[in-house]
Short mmCIF file of C-alpha atoms in Angstrom, two decimals:
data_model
loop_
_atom_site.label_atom_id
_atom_site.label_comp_id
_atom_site.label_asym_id
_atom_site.label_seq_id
_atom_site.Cartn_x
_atom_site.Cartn_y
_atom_site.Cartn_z
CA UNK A 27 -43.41 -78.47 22.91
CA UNK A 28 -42.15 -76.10 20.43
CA UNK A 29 -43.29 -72.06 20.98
CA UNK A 30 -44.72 -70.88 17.75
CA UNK A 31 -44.57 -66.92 17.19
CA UNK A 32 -47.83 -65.11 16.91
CA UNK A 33 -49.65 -64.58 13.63
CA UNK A 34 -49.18 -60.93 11.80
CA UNK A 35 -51.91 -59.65 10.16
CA UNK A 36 -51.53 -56.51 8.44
CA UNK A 37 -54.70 -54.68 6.86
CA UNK A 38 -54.18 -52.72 3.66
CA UNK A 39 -55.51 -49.88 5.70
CA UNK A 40 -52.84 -50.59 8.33
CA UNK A 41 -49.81 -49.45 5.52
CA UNK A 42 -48.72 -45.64 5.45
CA UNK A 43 -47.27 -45.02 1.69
CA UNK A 44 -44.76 -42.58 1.11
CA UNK A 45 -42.89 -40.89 -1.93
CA UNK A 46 -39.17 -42.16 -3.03
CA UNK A 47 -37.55 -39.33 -2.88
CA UNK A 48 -35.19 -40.56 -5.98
CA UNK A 49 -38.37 -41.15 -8.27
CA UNK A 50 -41.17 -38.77 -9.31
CA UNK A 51 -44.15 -40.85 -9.11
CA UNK A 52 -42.87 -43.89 -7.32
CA UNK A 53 -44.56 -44.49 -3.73
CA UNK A 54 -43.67 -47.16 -1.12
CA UNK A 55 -45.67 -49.09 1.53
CA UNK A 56 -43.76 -51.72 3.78
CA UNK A 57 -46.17 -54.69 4.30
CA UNK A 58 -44.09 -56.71 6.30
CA UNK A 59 -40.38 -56.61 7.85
CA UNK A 60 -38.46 -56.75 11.00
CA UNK A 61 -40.25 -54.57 13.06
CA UNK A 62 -42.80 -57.29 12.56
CA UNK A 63 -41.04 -59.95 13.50
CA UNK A 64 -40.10 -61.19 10.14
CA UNK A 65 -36.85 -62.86 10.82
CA UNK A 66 -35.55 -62.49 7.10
CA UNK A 67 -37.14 -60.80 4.42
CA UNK A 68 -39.01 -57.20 4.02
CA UNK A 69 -41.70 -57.28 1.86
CA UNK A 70 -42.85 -53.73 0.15
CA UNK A 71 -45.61 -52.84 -2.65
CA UNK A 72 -44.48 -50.23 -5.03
CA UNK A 73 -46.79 -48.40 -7.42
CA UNK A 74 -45.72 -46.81 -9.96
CA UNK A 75 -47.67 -43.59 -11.64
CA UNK A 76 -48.79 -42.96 -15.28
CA UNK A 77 -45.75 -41.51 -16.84
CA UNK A 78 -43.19 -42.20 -14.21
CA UNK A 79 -39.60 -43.05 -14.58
CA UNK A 80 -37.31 -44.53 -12.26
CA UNK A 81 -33.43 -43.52 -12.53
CA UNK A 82 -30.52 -46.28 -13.33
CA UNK A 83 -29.53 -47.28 -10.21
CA UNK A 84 -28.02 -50.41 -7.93
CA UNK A 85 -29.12 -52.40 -4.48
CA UNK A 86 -26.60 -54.15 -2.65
CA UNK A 87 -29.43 -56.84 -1.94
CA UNK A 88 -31.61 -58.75 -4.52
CA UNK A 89 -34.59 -57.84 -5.55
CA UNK A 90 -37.75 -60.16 -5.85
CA UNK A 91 -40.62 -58.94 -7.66
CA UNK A 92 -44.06 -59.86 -8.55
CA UNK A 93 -46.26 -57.74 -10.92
CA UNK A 94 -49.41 -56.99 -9.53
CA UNK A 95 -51.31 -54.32 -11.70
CA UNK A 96 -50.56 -52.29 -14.49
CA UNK A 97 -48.05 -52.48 -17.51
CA UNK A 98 -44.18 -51.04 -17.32
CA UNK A 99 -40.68 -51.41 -18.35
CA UNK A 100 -38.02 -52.39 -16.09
CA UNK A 101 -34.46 -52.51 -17.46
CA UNK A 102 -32.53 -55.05 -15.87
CA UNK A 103 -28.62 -54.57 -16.85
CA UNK A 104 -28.57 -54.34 -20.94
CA UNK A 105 -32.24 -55.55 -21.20
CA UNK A 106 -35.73 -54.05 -21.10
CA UNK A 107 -38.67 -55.86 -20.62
CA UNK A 108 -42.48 -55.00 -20.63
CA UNK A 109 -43.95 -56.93 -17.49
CA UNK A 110 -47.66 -56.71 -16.41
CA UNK A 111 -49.46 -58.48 -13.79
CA UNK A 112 -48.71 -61.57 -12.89
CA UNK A 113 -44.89 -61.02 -14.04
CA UNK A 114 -42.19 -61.87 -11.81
CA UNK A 115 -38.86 -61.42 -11.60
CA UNK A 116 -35.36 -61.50 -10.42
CA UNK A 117 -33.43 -58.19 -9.62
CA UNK A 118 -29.53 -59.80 -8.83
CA UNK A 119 -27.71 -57.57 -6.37
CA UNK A 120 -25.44 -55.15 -7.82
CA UNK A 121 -27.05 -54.66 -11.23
CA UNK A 122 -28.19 -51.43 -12.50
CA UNK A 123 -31.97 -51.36 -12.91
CA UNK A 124 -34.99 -48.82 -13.72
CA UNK A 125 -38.56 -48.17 -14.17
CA UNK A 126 -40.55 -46.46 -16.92
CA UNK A 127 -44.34 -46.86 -17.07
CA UNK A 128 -44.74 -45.48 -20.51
CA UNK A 129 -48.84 -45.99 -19.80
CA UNK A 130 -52.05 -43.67 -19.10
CA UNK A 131 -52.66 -46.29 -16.29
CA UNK A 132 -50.69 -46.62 -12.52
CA UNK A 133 -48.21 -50.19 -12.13
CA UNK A 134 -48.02 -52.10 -8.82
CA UNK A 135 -45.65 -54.47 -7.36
CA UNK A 136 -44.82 -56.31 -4.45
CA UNK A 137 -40.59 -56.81 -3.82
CA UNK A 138 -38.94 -58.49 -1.43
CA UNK A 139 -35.16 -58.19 -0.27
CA UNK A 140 -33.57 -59.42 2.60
CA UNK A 141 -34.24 -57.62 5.88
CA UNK A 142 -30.80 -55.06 7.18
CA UNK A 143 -29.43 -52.50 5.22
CA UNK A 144 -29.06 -51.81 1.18
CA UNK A 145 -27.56 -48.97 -0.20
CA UNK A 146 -28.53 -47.82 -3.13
CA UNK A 147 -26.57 -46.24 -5.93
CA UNK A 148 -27.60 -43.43 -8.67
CA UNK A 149 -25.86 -44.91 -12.22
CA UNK A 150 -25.46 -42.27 -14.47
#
């Protein structure tokens, strides 16, 4: 008989949010990782203020992203794109990225990367 690992159930009023301290505007809740027992992946939700940019910068892990409110640009290498909810998409490892939410109204996302360490670098 094979021993199944207990059930993790998370209430939004469970997740603490807190400020990235490389974006004005950009705040970060961790719904589920290791410390959960989530053998692989870390998922987060990001939101995303009214008027907010993210800088150019790189993750040494892949990003995966779904849209969940909102409308914003994210430039991915030499490309923009306007994404709104229900958007997903593919962040490669290594390739310089950003945020703009050029809106009056607050974006949301969900991303997941691979559980350990990323470092993250500022791109001129």
């Amino acid at each position: 008989m094979s021993e199944q690992s207990p059930t993790v159930l998370k209430r939004d009023t469970d997740i603490e949010y807190e400020s990235v301290d490389a974006a004005a505007g950009l705040s970060k809740g961790v719904l589920l990782d290791e410390s959960d027992g989530a053998p692989t992946f870390a998922m987060r939700r990001f939101t995303l203020d009214a008027g907010a940019e993210v800088p150019r910068h790189t993750n040494a892990v892949e990003h995966q992203q779904y849209v969940l409110e909102g409308e914003y640009v994210v430039g991915v290498g030499d490309e923009e794109h306007v994404v709104s909810a229900g958007d997903s998409l593919l962040i490669p490892a290594g390739v310089v990225h950003w945020y703009r939410n050029e809106s009056e109204r607050p974006g949301a996302f969900i991303c997941a990367v691979p559980n350990g360490d990323d470092t993250i670098e500022l791109v001129d």
